[in-house]
PDB file of C-alpha atoms in Angstrom:
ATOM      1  CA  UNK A 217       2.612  43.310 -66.640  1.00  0.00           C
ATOM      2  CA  UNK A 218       3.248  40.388 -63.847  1.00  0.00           C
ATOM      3  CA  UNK A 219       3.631  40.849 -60.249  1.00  0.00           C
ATOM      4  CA  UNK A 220       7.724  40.255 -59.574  1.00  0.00           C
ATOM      5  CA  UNK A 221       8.512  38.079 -56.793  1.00  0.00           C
ATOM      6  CA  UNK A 222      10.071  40.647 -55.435  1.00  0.00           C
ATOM      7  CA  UNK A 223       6.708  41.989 -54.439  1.00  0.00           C
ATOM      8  CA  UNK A 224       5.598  38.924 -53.462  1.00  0.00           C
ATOM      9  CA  UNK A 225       5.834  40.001 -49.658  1.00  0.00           C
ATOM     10  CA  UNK A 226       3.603  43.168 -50.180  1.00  0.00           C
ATOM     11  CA  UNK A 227       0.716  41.110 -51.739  1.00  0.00           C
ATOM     12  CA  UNK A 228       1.038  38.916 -48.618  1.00  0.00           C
ATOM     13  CA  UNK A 229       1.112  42.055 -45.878  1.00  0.00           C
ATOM     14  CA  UNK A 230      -1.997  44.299 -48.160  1.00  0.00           C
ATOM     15  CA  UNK A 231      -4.108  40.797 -48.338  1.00  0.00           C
ATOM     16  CA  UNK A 232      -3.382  38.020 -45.405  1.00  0.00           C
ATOM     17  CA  UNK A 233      -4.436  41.066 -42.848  1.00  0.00           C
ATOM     18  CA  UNK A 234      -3.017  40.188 -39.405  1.00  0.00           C
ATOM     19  CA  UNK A 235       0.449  39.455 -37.081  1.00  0.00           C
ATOM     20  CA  UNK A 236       1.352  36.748 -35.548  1.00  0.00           C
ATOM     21  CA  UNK A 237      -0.077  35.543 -32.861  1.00  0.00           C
ATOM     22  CA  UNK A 238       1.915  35.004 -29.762  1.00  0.00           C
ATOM     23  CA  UNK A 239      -0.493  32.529 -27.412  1.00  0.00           C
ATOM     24  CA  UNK A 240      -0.212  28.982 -26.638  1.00  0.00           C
ATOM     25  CA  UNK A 241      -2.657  28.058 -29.749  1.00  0.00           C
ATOM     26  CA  UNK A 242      -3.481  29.954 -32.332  1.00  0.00           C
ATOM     27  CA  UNK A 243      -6.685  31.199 -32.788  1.00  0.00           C
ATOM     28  CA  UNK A 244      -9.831  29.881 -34.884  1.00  0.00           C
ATOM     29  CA  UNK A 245     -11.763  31.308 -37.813  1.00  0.00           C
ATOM     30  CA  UNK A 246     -14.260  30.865 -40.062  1.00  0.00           C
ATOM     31  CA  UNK A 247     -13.582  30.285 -43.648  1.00  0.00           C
ATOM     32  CA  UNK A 248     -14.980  32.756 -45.556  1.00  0.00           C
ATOM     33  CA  UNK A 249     -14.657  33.209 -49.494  1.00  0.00           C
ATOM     34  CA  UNK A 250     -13.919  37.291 -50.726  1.00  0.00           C
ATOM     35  CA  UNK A 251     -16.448  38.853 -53.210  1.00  0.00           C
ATOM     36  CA  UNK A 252     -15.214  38.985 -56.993  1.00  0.00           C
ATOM     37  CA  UNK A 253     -16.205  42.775 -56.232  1.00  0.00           C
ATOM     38  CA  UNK A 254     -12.602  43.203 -54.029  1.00  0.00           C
ATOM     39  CA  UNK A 255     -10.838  42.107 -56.682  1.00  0.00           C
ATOM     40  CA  UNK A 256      -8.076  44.866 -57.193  1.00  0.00           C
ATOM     41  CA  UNK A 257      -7.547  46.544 -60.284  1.00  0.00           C
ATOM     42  CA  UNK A 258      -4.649  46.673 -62.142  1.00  0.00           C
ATOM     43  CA  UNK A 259      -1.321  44.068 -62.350  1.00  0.00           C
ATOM     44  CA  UNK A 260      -2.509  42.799 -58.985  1.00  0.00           C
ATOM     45  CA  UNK A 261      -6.084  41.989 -60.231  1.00  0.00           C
ATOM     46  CA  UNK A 262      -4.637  40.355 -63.222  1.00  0.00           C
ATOM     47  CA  UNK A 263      -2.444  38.503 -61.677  1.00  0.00           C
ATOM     48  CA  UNK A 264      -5.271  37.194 -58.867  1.00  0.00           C
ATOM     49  CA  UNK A 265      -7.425  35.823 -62.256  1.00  0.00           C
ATOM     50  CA  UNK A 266      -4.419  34.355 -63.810  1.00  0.00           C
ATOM     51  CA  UNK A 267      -3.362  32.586 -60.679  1.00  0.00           C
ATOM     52  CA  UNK A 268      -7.001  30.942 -60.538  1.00  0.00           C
ATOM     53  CA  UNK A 269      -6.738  29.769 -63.684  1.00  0.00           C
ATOM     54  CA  UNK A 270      -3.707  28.134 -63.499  1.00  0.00           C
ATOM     55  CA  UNK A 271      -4.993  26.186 -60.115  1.00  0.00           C
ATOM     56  CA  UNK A 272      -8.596  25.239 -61.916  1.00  0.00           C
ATOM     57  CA  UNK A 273      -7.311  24.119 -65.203  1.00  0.00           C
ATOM     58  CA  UNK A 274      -3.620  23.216 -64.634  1.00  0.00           C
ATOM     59  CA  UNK A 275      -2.820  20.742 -67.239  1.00  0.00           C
ATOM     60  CA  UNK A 276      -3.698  22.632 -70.544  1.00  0.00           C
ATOM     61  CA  UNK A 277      -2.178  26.108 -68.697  1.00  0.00           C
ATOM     62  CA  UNK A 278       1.093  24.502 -67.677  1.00  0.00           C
ATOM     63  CA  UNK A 279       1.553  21.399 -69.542  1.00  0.00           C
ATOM     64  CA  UNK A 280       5.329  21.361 -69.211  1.00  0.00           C
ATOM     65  CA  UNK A 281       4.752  20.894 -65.280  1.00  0.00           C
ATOM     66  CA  UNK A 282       1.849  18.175 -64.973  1.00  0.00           C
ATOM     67  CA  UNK A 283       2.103  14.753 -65.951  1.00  0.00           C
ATOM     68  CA  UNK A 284      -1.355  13.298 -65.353  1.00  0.00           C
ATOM     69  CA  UNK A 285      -5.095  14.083 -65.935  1.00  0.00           C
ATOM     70  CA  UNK A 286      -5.731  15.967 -62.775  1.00  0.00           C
ATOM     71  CA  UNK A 287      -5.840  19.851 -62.077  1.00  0.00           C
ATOM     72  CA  UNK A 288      -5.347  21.464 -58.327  1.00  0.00           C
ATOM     73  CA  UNK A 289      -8.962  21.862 -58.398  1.00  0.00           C
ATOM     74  CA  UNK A 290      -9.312  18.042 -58.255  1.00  0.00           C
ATOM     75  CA  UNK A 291      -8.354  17.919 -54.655  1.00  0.00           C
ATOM     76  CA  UNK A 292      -8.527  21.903 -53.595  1.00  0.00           C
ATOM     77  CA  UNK A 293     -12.528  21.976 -55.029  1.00  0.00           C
ATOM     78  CA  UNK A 294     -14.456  25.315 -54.853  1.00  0.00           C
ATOM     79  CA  UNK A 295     -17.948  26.908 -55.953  1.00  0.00           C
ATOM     80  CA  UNK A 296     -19.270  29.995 -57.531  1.00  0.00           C
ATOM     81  CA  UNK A 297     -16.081  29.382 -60.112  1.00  0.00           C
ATOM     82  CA  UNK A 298     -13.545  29.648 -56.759  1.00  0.00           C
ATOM     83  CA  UNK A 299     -10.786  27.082 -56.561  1.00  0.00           C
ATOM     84  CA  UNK A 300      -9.489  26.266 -53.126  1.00  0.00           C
ATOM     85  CA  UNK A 301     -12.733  27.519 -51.195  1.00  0.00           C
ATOM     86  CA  UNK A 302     -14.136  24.417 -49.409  1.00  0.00           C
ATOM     87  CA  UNK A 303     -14.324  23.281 -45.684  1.00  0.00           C
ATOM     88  CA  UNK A 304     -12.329  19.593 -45.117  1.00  0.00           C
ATOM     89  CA  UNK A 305     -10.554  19.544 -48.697  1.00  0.00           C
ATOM     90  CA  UNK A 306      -7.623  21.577 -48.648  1.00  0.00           C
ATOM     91  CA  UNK A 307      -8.795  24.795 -48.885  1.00  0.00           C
ATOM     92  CA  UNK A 308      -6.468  27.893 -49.878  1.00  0.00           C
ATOM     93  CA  UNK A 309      -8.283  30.285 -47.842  1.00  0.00           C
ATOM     94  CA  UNK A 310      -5.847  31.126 -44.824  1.00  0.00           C
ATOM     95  CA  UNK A 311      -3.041  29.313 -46.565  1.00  0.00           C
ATOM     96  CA  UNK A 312      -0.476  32.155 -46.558  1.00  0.00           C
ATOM     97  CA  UNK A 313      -0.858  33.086 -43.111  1.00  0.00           C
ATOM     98  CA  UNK A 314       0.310  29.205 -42.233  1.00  0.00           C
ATOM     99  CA  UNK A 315       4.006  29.226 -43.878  1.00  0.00           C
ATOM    100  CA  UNK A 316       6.851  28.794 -44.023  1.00  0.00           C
ATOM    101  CA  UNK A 317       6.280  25.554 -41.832  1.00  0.00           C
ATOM    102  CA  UNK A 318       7.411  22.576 -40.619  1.00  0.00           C
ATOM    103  CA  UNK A 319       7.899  19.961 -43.377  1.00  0.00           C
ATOM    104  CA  UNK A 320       8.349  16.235 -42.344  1.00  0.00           C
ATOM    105  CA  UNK A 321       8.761  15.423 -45.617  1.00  0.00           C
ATOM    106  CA  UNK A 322      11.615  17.787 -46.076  1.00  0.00           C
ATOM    107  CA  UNK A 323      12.957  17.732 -42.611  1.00  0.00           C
ATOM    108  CA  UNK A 324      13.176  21.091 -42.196  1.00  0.00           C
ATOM    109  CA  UNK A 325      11.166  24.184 -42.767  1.00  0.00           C
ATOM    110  CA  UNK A 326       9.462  24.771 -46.178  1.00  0.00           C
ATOM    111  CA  UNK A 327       7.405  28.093 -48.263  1.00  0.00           C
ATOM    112  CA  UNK A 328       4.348  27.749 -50.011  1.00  0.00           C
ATOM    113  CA  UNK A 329       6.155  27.677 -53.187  1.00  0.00           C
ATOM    114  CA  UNK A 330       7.792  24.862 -52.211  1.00  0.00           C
ATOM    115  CA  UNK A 331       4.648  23.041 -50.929  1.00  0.00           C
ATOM    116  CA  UNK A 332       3.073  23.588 -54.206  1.00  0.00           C
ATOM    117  CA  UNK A 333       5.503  22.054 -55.800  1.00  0.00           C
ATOM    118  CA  UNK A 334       5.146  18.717 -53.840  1.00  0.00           C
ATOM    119  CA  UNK A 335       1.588  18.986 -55.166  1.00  0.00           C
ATOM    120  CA  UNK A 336       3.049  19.270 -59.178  1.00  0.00           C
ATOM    121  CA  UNK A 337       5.532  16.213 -58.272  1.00  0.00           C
ATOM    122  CA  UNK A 338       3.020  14.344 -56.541  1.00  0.00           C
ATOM    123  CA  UNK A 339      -0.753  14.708 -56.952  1.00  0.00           C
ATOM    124  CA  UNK A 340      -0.154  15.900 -60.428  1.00  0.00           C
ATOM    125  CA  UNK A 341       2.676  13.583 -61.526  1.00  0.00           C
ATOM    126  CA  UNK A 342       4.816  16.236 -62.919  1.00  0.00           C
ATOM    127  CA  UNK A 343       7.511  18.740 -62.351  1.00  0.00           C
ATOM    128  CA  UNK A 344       8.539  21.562 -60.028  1.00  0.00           C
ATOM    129  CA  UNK A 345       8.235  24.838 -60.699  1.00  0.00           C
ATOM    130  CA  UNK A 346      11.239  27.036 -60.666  1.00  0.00           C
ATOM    131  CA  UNK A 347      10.380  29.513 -57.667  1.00  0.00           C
ATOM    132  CA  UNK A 348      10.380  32.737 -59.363  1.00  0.00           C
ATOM    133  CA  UNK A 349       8.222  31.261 -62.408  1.00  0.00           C
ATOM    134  CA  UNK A 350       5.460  33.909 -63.223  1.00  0.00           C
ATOM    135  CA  UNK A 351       2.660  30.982 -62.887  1.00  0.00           C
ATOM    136  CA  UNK A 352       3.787  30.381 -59.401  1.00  0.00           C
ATOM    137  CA  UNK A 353       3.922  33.841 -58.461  1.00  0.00           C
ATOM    138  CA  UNK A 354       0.531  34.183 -59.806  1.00  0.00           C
ATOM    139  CA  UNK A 355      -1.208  31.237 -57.652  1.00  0.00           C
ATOM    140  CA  UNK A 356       0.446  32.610 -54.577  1.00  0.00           C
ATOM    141  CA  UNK A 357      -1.174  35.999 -55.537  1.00  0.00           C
ATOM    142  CA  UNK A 358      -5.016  34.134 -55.780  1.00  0.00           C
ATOM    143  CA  UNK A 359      -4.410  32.484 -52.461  1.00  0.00           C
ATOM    144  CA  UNK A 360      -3.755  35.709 -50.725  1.00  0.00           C
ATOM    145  CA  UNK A 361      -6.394  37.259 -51.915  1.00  0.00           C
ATOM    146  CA  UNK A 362      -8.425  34.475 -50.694  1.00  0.00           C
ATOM    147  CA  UNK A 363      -6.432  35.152 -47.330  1.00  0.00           C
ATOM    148  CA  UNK A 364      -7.671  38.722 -47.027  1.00  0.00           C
ATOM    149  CA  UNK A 365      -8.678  39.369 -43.294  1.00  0.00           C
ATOM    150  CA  UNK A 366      -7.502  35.945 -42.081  1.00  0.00           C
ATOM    151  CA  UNK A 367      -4.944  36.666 -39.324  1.00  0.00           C
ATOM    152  CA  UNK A 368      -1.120  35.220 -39.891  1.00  0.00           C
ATOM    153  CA  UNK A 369      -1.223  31.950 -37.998  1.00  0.00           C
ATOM    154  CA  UNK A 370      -4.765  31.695 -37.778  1.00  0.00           C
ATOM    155  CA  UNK A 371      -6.373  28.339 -38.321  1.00  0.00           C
ATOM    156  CA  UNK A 372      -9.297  28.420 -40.360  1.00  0.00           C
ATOM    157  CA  UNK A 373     -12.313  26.212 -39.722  1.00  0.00           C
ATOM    158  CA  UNK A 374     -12.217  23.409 -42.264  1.00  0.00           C
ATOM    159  CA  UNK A 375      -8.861  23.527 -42.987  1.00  0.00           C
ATOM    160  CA  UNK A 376      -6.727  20.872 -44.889  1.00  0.00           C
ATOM    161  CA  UNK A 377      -7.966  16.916 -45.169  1.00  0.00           C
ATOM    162  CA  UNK A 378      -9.276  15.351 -41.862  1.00  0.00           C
ATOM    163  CA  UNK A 379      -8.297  12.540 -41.344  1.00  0.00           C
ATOM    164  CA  UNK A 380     -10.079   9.175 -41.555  1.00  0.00           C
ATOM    165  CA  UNK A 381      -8.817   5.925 -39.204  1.00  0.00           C
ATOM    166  CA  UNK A 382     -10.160   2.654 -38.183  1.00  0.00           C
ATOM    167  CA  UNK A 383      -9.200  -0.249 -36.279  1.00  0.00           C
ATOM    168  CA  UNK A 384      -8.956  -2.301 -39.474  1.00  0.00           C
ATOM    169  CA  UNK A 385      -8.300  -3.114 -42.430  1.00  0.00           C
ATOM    170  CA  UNK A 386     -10.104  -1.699 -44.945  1.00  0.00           C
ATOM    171  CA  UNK A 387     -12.211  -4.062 -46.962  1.00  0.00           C
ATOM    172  CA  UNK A 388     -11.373  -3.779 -50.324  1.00  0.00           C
ATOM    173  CA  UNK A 389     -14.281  -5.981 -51.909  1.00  0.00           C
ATOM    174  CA  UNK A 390     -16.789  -3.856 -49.504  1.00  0.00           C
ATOM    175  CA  UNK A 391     -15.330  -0.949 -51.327  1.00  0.00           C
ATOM    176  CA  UNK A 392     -15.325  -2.438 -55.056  1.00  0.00           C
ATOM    177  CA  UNK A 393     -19.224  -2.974 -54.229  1.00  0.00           C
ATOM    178  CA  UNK A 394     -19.545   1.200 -52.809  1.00  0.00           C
ATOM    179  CA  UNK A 395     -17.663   2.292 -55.736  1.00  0.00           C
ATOM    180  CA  UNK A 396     -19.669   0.609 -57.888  1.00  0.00           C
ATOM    181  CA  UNK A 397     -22.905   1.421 -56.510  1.00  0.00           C
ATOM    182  CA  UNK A 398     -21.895   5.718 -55.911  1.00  0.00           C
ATOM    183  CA  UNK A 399     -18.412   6.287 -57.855  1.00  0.00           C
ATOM    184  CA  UNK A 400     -18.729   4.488 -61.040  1.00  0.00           C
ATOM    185  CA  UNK A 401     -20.575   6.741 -62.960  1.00  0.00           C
ATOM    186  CA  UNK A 402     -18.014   9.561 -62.257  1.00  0.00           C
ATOM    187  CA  UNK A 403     -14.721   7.957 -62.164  1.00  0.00           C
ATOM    188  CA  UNK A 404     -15.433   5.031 -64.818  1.00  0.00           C
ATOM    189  CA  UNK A 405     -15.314   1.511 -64.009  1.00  0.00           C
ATOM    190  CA  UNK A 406     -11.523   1.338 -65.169  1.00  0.00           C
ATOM    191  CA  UNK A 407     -10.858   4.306 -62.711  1.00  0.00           C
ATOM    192  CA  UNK A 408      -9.893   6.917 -65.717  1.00  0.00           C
ATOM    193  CA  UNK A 409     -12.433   9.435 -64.382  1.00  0.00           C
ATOM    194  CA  UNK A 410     -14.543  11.469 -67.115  1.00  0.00           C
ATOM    195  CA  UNK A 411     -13.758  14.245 -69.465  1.00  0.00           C
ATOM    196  CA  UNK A 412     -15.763  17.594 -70.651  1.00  0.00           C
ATOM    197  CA  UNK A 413     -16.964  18.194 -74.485  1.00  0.00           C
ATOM    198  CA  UNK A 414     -13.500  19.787 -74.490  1.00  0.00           C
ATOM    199  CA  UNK A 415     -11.243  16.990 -73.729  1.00  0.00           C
ATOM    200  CA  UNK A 416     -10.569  17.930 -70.248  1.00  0.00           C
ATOM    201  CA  UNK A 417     -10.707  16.260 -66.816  1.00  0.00           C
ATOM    202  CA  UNK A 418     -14.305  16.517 -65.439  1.00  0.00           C
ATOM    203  CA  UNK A 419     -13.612  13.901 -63.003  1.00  0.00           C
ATOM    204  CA  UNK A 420     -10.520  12.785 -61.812  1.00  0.00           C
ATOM    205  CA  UNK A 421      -9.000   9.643 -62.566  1.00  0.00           C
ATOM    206  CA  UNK A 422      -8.511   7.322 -59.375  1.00  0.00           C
ATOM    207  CA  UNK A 423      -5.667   5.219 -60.539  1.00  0.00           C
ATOM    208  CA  UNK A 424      -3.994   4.400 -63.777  1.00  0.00           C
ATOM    209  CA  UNK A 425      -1.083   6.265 -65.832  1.00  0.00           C
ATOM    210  CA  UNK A 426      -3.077   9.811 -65.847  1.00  0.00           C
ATOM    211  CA  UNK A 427      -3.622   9.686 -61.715  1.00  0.00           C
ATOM    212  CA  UNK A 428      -2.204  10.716 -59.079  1.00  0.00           C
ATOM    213  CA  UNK A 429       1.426   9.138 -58.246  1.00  0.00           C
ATOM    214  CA  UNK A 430       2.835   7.078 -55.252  1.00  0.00           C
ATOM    215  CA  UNK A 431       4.167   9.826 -53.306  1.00  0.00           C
ATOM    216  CA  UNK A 432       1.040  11.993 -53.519  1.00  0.00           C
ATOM    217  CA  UNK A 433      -0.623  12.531 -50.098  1.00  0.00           C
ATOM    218  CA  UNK A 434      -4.166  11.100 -51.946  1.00  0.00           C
ATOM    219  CA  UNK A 435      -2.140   7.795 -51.672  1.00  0.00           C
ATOM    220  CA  UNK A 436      -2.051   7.626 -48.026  1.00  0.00           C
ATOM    221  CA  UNK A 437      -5.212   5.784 -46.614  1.00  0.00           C
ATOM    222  CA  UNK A 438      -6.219   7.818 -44.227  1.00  0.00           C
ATOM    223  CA  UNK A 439      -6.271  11.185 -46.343  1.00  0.00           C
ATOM    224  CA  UNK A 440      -7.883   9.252 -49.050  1.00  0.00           C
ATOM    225  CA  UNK A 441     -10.734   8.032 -46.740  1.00  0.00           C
ATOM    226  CA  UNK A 442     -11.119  11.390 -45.076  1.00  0.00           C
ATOM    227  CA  UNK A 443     -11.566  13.062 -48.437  1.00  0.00           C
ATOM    228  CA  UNK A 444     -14.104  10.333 -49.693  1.00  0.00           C
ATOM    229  CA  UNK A 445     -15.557  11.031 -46.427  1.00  0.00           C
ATOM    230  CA  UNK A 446     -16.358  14.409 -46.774  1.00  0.00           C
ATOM    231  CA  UNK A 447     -16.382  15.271 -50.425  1.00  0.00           C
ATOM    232  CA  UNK A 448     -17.914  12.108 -52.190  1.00  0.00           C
ATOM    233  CA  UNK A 449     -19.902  11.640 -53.412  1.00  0.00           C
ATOM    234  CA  UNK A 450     -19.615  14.695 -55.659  1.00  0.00           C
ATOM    235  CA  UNK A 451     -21.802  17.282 -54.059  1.00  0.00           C
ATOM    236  CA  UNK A 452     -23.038  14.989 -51.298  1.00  0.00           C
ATOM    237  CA  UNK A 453     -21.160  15.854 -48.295  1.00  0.00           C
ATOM    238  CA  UNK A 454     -20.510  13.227 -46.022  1.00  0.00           C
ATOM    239  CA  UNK A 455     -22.956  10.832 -47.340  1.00  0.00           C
ATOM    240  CA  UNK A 456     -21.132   7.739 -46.537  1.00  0.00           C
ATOM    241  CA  UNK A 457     -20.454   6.248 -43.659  1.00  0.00           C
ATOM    242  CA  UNK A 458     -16.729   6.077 -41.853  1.00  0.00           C
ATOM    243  CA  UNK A 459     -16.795   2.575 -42.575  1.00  0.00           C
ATOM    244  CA  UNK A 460     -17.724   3.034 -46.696  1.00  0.00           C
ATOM    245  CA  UNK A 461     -15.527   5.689 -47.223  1.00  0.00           C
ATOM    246  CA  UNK A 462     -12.409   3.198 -45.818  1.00  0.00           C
ATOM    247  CA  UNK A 463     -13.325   0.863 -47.506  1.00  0.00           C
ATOM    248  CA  UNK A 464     -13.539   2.605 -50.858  1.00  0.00           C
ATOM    249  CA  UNK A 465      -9.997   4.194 -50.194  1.00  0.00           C
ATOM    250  CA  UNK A 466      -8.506   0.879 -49.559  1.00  0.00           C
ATOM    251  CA  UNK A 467     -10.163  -0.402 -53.264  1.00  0.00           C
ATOM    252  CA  UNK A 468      -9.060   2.484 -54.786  1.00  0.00           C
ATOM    253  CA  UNK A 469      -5.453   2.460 -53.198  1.00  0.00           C
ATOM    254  CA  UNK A 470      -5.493  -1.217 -54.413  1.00  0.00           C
ATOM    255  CA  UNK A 471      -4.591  -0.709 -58.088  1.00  0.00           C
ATOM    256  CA  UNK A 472      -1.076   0.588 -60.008  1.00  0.00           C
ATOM    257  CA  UNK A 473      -0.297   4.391 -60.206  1.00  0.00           C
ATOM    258  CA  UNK A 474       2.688   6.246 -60.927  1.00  0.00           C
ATOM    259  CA  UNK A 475       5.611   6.186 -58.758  1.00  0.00           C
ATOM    260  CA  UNK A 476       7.370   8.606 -57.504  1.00  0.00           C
ATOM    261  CA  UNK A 477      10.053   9.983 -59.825  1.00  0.00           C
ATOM    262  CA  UNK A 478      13.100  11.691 -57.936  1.00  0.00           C
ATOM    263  CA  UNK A 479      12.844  15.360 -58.390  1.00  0.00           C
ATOM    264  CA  UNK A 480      10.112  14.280 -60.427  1.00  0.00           C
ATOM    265  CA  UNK A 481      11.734  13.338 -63.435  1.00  0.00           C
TER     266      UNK A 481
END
């Protein structure tokens, strides 16, 4: 049995615990991952495991949608087998609370459904979702469960990419030399990332046919360089300096990707 998406709204109200808050700015939390022990039981439960694995290995569970190597996990990394669960790369935690919002890209306001489905057009090269698919449903379920006790409107600490900006240019042969000294070994020196004894993405690939596409907010400098900032090395938080971490975006950024398909055809 599936949650509907009819229900949708409950899981939201019994997880994402809170109301809106009415001052000037919204208040601050800390990001903090639930127990697998408050994990509900029944459709709900199931639904909460199924959405996981659809985020942490996305390709082989909906390969009608993704058109590259990469699964959410990629960019939305977690521990302890969590997806979505770390500070300064996207995490899910608090997610629900946050929509619908205002979308620049859309010009207008947007739901989460809809922002995930930038993500399968984009980061995964691929297709939306229709927005009562049963996958979809399912994800939404995982990320409110990783909302429990976060207030609606509450921004947690950590939250989305920061940002990464300097006064320059970034140095693409600098980078080449970073890469090659601290990303090589992951990503490959052709940039098709590594797979698993299974055949599956261990590490992303950075550019090529199988990564990320033009419209993809990985292809913007300065969320590229804020991620490699924080999150690369692999494991190695903010090992590099402002100016390697530029510098390595701008090498990556330098080489052929996807484009952007409309409606992602």
């Amino acid at each position: 049995m599936r949650v509907r998406a009819a229900s949708l709204t409950a899981v939201v109200c019994l997880l994402a615990v809170g109301s809106a808050a009415h001052a000037e700015e919204p208040p601050t939390v800390a990001l903090t991952v639930p127990t697998a022990a408050t994990l509900p039981d029944g459709p709900l439960g199931e639904s909460i495991v199924r959405g996981r694995r659809f985020l942490s290995d996305t390709p082989a569970q909906l390969p009608d949608f993704v058109g590259n190597g990469l699964a959410c996990r990629h960019c939305h990394p977690g521990r302890n087998g969590e997806v979505g669960t770390e500070v300064n790369a996207a995490p899910f935690v608090g997610v629900v609370g946050r929509f619908p919002q205002y979308s620049a890209r859309h010009g207008g306001l947007i739901t989460l459904e809809q922002r995930i489905d930038d993500c399968f057009e984009r980061s995964l090269n691929g297709r939306a979702l229709p927005l009562d698919h049963p996958a979809l449903i399912d994800m939404l379920a995982y990320m409110s469960w990783l909302s429990q006790g976060v207030p609606v409107g509450a921004v947690v600490q950590g939250h989305g990419i920061p940002a990464l900006t300097l006064e320059r240019e970034p140095d693409a042969a600098h980078g080449e030399a970073i890469y090659q000294a601290k990303c090589l070994a992951c990503h490959g020196a052709d940039g098709s990332g590594t797979l698993d004894g299974d055949g599956r993405t261990l590490f992303p690939p950075l550019w090529g046919p199988q990564s990320f596409n033009s419209g993809a907010g990985m292809s913007r400098q300065t969320t590229a360089a804020g991620f490699i900032k924080h999150k690369m090395p692999f494991g190695a938080d903010d090992s590099l300096s402002d100016e390697e971490a530029w510098d390595v975006a701008g090498f990556v950024l330098t080489h052929p990707r996807p484009s952007l398909q409309p409606h992602g055809h």
